[in-house]
Coordinates of C-alpha atoms and ligand atoms in Angstrom, one line a residue:
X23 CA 15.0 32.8 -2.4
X24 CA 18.4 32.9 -0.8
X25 CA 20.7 35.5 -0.9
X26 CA 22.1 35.3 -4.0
X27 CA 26.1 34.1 -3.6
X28 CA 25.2 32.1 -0.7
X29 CA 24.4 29.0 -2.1
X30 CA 27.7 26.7 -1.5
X31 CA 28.5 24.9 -4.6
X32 CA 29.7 21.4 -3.2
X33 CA 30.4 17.9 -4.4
X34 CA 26.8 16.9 -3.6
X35 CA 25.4 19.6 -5.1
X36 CA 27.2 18.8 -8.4
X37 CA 25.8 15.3 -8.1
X38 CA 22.1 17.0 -8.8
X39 CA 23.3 18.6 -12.3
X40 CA 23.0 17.0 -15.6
X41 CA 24.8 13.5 -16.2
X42 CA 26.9 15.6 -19.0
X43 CA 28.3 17.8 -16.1
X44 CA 28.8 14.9 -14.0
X45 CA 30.8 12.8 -16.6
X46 CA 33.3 15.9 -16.7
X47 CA 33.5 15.5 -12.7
X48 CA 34.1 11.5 -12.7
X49 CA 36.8 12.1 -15.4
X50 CA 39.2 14.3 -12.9
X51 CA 41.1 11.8 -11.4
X52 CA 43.4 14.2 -9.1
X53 CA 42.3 15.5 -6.6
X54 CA 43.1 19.1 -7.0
X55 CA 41.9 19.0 -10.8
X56 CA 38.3 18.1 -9.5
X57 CA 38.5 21.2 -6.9
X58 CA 39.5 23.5 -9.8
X59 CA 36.5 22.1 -11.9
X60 CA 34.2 22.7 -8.4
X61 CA 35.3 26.1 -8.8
X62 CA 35.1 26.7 -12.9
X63 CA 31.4 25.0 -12.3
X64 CA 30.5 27.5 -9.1
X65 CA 31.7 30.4 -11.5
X66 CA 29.5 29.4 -14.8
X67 CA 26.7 28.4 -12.2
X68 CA 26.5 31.9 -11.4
X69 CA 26.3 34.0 -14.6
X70 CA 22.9 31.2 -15.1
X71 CA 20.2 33.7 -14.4
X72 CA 18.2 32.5 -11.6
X73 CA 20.5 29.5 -11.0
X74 CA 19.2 29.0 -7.6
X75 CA 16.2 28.0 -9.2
X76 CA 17.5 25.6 -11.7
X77 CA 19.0 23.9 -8.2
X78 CA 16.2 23.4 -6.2
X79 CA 14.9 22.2 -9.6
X80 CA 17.7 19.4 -10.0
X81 CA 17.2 18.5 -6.8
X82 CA 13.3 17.9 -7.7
X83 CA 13.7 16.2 -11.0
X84 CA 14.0 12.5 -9.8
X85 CA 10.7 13.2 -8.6
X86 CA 9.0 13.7 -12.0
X87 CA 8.5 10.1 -13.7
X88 CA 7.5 10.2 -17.4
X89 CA 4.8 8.8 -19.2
X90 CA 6.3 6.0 -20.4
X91 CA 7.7 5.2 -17.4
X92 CA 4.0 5.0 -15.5
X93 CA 3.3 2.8 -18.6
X94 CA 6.1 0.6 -17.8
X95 CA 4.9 0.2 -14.0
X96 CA 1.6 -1.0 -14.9
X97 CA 2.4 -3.3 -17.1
X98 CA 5.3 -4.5 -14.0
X99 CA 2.2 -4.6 -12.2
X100 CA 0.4 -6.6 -14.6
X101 CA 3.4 -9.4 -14.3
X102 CA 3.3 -9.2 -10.7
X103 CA -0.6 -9.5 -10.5
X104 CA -0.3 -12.8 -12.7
X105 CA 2.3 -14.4 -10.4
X106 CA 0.7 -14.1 -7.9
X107 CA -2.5 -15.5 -8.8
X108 CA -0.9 -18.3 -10.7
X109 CA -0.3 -21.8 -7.9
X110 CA 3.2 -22.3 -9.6
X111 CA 4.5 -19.2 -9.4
X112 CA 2.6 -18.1 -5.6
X113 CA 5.5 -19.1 -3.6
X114 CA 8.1 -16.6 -5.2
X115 CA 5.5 -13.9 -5.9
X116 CA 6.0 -10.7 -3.6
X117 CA 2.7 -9.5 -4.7
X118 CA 0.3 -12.3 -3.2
X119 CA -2.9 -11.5 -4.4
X120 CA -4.7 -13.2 -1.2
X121 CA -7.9 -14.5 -2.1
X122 CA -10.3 -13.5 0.5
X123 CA -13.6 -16.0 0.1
X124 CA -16.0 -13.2 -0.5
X125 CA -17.3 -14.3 -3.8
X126 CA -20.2 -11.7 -4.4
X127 CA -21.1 -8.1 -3.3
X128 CA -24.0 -7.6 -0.4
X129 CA -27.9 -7.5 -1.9
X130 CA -29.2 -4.7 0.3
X131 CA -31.1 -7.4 2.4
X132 CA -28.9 -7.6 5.3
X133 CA -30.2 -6.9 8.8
X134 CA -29.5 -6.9 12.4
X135 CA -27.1 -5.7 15.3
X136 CA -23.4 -6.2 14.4
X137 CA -20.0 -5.2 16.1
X138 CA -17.0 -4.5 13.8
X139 CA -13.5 -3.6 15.0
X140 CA -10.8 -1.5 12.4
X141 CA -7.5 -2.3 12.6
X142 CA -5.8 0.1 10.0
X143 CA -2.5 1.2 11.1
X144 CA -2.8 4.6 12.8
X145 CA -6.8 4.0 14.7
X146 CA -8.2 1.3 16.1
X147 CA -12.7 1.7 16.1
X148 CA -15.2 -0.2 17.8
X149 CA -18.4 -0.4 15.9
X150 CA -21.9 -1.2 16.5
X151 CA -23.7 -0.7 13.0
X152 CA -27.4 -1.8 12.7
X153 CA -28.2 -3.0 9.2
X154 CA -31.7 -2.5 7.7
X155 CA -31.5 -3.5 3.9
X156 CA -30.2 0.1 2.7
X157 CA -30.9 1.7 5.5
X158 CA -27.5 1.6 7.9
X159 CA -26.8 3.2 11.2
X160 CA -23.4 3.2 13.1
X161 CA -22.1 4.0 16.2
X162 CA -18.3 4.3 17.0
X163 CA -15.3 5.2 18.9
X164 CA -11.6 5.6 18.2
X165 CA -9.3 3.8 20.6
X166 CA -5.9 5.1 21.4
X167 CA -2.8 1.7 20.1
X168 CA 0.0 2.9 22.5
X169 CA 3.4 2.9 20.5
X170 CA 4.4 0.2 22.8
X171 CA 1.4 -1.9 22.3
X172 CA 2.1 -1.4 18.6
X173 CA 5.7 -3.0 18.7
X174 CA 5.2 -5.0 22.2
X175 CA 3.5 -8.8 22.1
X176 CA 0.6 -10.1 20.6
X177 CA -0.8 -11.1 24.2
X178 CA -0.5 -7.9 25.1
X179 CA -2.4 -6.2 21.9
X180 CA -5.7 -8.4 21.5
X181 CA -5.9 -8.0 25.3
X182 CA -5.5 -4.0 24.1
X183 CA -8.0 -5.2 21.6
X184 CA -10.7 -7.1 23.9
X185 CA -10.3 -4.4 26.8
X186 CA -11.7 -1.5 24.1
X187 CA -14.6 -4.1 23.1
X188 CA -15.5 -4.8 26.8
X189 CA -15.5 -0.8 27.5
X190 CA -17.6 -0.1 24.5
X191 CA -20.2 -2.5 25.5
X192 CA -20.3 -1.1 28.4
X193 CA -20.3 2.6 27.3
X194 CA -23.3 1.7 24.9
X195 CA -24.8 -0.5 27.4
X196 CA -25.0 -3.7 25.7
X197 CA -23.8 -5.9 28.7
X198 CA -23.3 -9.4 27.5
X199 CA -25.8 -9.2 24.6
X200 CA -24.7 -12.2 21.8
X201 CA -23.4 -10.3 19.0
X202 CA -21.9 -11.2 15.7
X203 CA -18.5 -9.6 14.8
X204 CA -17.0 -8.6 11.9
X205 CA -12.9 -7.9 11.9
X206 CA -11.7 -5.3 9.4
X207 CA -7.9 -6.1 9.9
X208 CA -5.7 -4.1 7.4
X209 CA -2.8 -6.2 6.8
X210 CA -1.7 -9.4 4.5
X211 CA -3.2 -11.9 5.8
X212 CA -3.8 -15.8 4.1
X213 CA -7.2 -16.6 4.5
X214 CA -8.7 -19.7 4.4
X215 CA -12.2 -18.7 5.3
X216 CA -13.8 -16.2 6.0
X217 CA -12.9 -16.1 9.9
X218 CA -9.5 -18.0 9.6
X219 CA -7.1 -15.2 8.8
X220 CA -2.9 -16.0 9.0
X221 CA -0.9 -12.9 9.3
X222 CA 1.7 -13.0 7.1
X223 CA 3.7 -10.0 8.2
X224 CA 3.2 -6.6 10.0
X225 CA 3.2 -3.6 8.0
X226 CA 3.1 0.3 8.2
X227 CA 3.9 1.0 12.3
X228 CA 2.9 -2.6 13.5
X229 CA 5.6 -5.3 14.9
X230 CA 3.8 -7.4 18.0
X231 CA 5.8 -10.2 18.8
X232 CA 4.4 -13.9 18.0
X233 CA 1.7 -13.0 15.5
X234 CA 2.8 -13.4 12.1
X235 CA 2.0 -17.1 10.9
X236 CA -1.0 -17.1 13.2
X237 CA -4.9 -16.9 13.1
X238 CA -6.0 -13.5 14.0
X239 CA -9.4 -14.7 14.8
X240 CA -7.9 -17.2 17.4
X241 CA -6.1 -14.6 19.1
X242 CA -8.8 -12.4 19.6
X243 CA -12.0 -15.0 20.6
X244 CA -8.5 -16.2 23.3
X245 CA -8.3 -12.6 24.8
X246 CA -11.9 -12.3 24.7
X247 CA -12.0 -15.8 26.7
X248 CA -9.5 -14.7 29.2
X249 CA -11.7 -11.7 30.0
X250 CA -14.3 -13.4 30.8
X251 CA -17.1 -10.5 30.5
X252 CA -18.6 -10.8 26.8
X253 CA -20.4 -12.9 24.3
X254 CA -18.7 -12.2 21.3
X255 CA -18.2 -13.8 18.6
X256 CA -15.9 -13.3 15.5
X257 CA -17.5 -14.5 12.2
X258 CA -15.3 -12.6 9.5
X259 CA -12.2 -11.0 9.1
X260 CA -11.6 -8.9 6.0
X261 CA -9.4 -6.7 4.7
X262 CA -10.3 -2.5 4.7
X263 CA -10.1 -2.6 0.7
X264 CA -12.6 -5.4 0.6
X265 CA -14.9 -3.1 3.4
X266 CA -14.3 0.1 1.3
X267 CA -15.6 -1.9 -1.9
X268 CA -19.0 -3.8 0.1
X269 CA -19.8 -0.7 1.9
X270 CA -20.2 1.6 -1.7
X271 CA -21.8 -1.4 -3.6
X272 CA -23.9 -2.0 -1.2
X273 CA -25.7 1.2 -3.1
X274 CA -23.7 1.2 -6.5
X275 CA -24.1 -2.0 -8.5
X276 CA -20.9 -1.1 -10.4
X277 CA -18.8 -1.0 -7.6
X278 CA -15.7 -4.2 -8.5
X279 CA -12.1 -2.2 -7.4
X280 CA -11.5 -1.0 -3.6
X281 CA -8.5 1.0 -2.5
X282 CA -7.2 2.4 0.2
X283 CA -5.2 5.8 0.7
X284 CA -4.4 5.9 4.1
X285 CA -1.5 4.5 6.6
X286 CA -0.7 2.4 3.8
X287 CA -1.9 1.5 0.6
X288 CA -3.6 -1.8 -1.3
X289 CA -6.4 -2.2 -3.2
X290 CA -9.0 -5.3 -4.1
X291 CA -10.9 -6.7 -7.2
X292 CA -13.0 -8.7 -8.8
X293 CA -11.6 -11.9 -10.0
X294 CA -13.0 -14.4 -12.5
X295 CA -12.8 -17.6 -10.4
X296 CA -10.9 -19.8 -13.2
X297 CA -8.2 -17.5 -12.8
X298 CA -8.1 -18.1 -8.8
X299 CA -6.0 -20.6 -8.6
X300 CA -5.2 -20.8 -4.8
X301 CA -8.8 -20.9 -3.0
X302 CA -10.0 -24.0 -2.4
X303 CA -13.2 -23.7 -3.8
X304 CA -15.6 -25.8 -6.7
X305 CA -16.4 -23.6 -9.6
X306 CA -19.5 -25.1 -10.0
X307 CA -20.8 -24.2 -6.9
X308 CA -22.2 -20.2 -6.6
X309 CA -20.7 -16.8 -8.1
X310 CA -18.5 -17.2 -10.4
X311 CA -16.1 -14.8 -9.2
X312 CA -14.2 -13.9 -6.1
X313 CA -12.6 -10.5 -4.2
X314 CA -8.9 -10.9 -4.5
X315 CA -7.0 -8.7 -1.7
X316 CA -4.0 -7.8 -4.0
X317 CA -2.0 -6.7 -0.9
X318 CA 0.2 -4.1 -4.3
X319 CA 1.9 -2.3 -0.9
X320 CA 4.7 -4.8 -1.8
X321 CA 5.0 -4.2 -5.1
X322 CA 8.9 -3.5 -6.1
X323 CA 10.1 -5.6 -3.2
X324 CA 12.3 -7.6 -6.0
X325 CA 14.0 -4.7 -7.3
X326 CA 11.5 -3.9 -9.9
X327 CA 10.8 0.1 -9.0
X328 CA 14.1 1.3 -8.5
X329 CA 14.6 2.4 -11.8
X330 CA 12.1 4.9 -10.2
X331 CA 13.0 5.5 -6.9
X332 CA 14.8 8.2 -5.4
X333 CA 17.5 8.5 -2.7
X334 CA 15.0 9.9 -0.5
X335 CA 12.4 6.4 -0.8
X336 CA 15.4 4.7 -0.1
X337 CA 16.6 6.6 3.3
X338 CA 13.0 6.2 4.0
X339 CA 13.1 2.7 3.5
X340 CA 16.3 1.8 5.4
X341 CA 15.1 3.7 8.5
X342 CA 11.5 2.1 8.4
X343 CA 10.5 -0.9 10.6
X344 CA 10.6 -3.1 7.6
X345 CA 13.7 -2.1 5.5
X346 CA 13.3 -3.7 1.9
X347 CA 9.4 -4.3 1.9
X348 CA 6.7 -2.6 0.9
X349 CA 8.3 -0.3 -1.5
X350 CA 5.5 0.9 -3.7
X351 CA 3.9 1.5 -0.7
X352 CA 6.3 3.4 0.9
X353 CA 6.7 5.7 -2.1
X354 CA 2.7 6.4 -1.8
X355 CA 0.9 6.6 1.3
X356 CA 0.6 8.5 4.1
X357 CA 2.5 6.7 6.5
X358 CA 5.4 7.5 4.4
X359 CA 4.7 11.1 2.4
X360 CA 5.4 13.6 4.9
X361 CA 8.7 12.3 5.6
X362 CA 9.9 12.0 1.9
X363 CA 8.9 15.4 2.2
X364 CA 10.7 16.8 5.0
X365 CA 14.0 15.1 3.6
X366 CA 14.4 16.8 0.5
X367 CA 13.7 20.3 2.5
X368 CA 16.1 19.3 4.6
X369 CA 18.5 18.7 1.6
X370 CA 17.4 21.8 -0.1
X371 CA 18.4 23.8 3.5
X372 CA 22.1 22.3 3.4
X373 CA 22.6 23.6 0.1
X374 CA 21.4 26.9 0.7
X375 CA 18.1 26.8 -1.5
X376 CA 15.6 27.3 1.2
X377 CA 15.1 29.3 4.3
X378 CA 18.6 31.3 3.9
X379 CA 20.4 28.4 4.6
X380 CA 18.5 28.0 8.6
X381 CA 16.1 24.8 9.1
X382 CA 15.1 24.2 12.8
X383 CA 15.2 21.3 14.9
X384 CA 12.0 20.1 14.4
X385 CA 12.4 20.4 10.8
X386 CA 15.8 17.6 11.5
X387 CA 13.8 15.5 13.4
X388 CA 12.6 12.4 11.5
X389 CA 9.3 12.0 11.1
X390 CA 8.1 15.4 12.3
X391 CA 7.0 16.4 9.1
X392 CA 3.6 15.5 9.1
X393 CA 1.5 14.1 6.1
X394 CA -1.1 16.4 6.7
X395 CA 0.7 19.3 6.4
X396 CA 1.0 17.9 2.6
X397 CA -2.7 18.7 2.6
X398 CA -2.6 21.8 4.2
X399 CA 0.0 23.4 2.1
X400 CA -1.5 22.5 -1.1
X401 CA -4.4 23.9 0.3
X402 CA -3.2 27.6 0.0
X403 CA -4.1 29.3 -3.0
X404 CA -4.0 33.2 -3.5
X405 CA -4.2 33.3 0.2
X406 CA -0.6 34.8 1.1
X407 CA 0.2 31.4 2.1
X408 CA -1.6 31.5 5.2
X409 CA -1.6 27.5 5.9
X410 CA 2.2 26.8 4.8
X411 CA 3.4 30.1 7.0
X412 CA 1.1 27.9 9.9
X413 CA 3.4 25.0 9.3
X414 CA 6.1 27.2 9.5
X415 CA 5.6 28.1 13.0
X416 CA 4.7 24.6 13.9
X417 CA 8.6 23.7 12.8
X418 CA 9.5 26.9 14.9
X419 CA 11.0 28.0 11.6
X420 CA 11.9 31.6 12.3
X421 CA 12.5 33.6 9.0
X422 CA 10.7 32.4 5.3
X423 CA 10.3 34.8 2.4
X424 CA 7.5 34.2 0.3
X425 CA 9.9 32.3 -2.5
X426 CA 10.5 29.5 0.6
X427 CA 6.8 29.1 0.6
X428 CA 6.7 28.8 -2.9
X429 CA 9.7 26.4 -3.0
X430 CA 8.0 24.2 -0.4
X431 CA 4.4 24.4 -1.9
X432 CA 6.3 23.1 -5.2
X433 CA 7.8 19.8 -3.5
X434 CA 4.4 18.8 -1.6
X435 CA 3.2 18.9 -5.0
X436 CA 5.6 17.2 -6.9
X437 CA 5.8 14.4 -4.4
X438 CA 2.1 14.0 -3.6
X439 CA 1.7 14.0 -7.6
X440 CA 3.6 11.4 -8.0
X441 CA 2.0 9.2 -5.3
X442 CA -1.7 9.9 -7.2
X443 CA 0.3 8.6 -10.3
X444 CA 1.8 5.5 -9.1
X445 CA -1.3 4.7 -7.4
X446 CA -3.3 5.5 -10.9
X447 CA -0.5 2.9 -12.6
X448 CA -2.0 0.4 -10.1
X449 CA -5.6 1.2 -10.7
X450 CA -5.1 1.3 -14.3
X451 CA -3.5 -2.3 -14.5
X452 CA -6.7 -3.6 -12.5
X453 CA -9.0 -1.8 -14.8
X454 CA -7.5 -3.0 -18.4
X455 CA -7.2 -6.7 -16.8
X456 CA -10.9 -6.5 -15.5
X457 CA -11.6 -4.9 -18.4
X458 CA -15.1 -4.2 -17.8
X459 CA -17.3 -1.6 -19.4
X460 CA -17.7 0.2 -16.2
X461 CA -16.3 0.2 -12.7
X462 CA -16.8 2.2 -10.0
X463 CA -13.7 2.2 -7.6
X464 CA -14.7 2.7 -3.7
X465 CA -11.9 4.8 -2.3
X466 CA -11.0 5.4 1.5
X467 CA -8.6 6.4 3.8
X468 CA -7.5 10.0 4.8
X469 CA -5.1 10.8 2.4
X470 CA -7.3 10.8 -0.6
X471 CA -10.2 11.8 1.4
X472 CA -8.0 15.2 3.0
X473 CA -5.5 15.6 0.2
X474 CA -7.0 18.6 -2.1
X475 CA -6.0 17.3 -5.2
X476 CA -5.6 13.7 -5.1
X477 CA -8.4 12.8 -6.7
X478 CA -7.9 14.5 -9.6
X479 CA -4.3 13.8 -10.1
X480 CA -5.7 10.1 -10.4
X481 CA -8.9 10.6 -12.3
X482 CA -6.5 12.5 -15.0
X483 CA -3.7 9.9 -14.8
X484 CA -5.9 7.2 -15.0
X485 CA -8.0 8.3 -17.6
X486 CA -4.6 8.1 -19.8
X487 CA -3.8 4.9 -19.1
X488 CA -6.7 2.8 -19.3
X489 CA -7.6 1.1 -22.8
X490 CA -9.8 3.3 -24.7
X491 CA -13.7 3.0 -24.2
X492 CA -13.7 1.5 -20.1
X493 CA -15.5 4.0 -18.3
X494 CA -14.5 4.3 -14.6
X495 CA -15.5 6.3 -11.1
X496 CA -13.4 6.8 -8.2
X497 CA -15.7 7.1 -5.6
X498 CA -15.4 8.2 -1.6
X499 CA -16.3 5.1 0.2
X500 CA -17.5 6.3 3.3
X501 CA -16.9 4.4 6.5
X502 CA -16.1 1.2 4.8
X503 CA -13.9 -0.6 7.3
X504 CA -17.2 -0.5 10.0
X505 CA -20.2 -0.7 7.6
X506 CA -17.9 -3.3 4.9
X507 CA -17.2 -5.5 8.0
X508 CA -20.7 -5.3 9.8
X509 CA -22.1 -6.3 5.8
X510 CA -19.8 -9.2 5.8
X511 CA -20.5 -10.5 8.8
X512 CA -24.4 -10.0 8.4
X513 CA -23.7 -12.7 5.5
X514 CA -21.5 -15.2 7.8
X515 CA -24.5 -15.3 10.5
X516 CA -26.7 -16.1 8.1
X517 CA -25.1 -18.6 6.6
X518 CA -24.4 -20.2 10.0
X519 CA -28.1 -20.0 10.6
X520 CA -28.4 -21.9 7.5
X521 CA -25.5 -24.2 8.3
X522 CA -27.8 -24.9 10.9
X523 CA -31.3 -25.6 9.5
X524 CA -29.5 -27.5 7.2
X525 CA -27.7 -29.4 8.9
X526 CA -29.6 -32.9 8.4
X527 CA -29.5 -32.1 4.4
X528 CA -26.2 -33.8 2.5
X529 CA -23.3 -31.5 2.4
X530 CA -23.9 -30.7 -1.4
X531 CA -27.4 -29.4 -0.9
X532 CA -26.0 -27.2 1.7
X533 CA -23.2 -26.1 -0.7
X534 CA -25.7 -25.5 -3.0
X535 CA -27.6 -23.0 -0.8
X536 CA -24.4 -21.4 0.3
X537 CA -23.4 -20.4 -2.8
X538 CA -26.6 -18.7 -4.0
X539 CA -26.6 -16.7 -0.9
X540 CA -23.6 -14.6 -2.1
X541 CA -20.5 -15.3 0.1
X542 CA -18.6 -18.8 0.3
X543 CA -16.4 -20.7 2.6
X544 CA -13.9 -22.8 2.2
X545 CA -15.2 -26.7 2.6
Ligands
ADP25 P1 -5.8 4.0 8.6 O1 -4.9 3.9 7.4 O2 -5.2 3.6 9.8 O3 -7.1 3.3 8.4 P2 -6.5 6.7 7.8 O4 -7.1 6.3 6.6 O5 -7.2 7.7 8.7 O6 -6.2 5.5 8.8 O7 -5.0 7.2 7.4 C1 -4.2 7.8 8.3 C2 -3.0 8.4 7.6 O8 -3.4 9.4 6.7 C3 -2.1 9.0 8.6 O9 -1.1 8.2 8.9 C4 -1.6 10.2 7.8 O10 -0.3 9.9 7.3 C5 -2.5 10.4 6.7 N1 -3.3 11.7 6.9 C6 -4.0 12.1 8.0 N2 -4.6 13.3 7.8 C7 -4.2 13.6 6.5 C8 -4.5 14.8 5.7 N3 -5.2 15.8 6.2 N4 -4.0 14.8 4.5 C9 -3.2 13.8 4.0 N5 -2.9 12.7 4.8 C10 -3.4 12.6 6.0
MG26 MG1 -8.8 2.7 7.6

């Protein structure tokens, strides 16, 4: 703790004390009655044993959301899930609750050689994953997105894209072997079929010029044309929530919710078709049901969070690459956590509460507070702190007393707790409106998978909000973008074999066959 005394008692500071306090200050109208109160307040502050504490605390309480409050979110959920599936209300909905045309979960029967690409927000992966029935091998490698590939044009990145394709093939020495693709490209995107995908708009650290409002799949079988050197072909784009989901039901039957915890965060479910409105599907024909890609990142867009948000989601927000979107997003995931993080230490520093009053530069600089530090710091238990004194000296902080650690230990945790409750407030809405007996939810993305305690956070959380008697899982879905994408794919080339056999048999026939063989695209 700092030196006791040290601690300057400002304006700002104030601002963090109880609203009763506060009202006092608002009511001074001269100027030299307010500093007089500054000082009465600094002088009372101070016979408060262990005031410091009750500081840092102030400064933490915005963080803490009550139960009534995660209550209220879900059902703000709820509202926003209906407007968005509803065709009248779609336009003005900011949740858009994209269906994605995969209408049933994989069989185990799928086989053969397929490429998928990941597109996520922080990697890019190139994999070749060989399907036979449950039996699923994969083969991958991580490609480096230059920053400037990331915010330069969209030329520029599918050529990125095509060039890692062309050097994998090579690398695994596949030369210009015919094989089927499946996309997993994690950001909203109107479907309307399963290898028509429009972008809508670039999220988390993605803004390439002359994208949004076209087909993904175009731009990518064009770069692949320009190159000249491979037979690929691009049957499915999905979405890494609806990968997470057909990669762990492709071995768990229960399997109807995906969600991601990574860059960003979004989650997808099992519709009943009546109530998806906006695909352009017949009822009649196949499953009665369809994945609906929620795309819940931009959820509070219209305002409807901020009863919840802090100043420092909003600083994060303003300096993002997409001010004023994505705010439920920005208040959970990855992308996002470390720097929420690193600004309320910094506040915390300027007030005198932590590290004797001496941050560092790196601990200014934005963004240099890393997410998985989050993890790491969590991590320490009855260990004399060994992994937060390592982040320490990774911000070239200098002197920390045991109390700093314990101070910063405490934020991590308040502020990664309240991203595994929000996100539970999502999950629970999508559980009480499926509201099946029991649902496993497939999980991914490093956050959950790294974070020590996020997974309990939400089991707990959820467990209180769902209605009584709906049994759930939240399960690790391992490698879901590759193995969800190669599944979906598998399906796509056999229906275009189909398409193929069938092609002399009247459209309704082959509709008919379509839809029995699990996933459906638009006619
Ligand atoms: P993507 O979202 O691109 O598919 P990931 O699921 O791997 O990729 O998520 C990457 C994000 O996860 C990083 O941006 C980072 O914020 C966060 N992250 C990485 N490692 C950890 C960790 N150990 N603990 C918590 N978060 C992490
Ligand atoms: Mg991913």
């Amino acid at each position: 703790m700092a030196a006791c005394g040290k601690v300057e008692v400002n304006e700002d500071i104030l601002d963090t004390l109880s609203p009763e306090l506060q009202v006092i200050k608002k009511t001074m109208q001269d100027k030299q009655m307010r500093l007089g109160m500054q000082e009465i307040l600094k002088a009372l502050l101070k016979i408060v044993p262990d005031y410091e504490n009750m500081l840092v605390e102030n400064v933490l309480r915005p963080f803490i959301v009550k139960d009534e409050d995660y209550i209220r979110i879900m059902d703000l959920m709820l509202e926003n899930f209906n407007k968005g599936l509803h065709k009248e209300t779609n336009k003005d909905a900011r949740v858009k609750m994209f269906p994605t045309y995969v209408r049933a979960v994989p069989d185990g029967t799928e086989e053969g050689d397929y490429l998928a690409l990941d597109l996520g927000g922080t990697n890019f992966r190139v994999l070749l994953i060989s399907l036979r029935g449950q039996e699923v091998n994969m083969d991958s490698k991580i490609y480096l997105i230059p920053q400037n590939i990331m915010l330069g044009t969209g030329e520029q990145l599918f050529d990125h894209i095509a060039e890692c394709i062309s050097k994998f093939m090579v690398s695994h020495k596949l030369g210009r072997k015919k094989l089927p693709l499946g996309f997993t490209f994690s950001f909203p995107c109107r479907q309307e079929g399963l290898d028509k995908a429009i972008l809508t708009t670039w999220t988390k650290g993605f803004k390439c010029e002359g994208v949004e409002g076209e087909d993904i799949v175009r731009l990518l079988h064009e770069a692949i044309k320009r190159r000249g050197d491979m037979a690929v072909d691009c049957l499915a784009v999905i979405n890494d929530t609806v990968g997470a989901l057909m990669s762990c039901a492709h071995s768990d039957r229960q399997c109807a919710v995906g969600l991601i915890l990574g860059t960003g965060t979004n989650a997808c479910y099992i519709e009943r078709l009546e109530n998806v409105e906006l695909a352009n599907v017949k009822a009649e024909d196949g499953p009665r049901e369809m994945l609906i890609n929620t795309e819940w990142g931009a959820f509070g867009d219209d305002g409807c969070l901020d009863f919840v948000r802090t100043e420092y989601d909003r600083h994060v927000d303003k300096h993002s690459l997409n001010p004023g979107l994505q705010i439920y997003e920005k208040m959970i995931s990855g992308m996002y956590m470390g720097e929420i993080v690193r600004l309320v230490l910094v506040k915390l520093v300027k007030h005198s509460l932590l590290f004797g009053g001496q941050g560092s530069e790196l601990l200014f600089q934005r963004g240099r507070f890393y997410t998985k530090y989050v993890s790491e710091i969590e991590s320490d238990v009855d260990d004399g702190f060994k992994n937060t004194k390592q982040v320490f000296e990774e911000l070239e902080i200098d002197k920390s007393t045991e109390e700093d650690c314990r101070i910063v230990q405490h934020v991590c945790s308040l502020i990664s707790s309240r991203a595994a409750y929000l996100a539970s407030a999502g999950i629970g809405c999508i559980l009480n409106k499926m509201d099946r007996p029991e649902v496993t939810v497939a999980v991914d993305g490093s956050l959950y998978r790294f974070h020590p305690h996020f997974h309990d956070l939400m089991m707990e959380k959820t467990q209180q909000l769902v209605k009584p008697g709906l049994k759930f899982k939240l399960m690790l879905s391992h490698d879901g973008s590759g193995k969800g994408a190669a599944l979906v794919a598998a399906v796509a080339h056999r229906l275009r074999q189909e398409a193929h056999t069938f092609q002399k048999e009247d459209k309704s026939n082959l509709r008919r066959n379509l839809g029995e063989m699990n996933l459906y695209e638009q006619s």
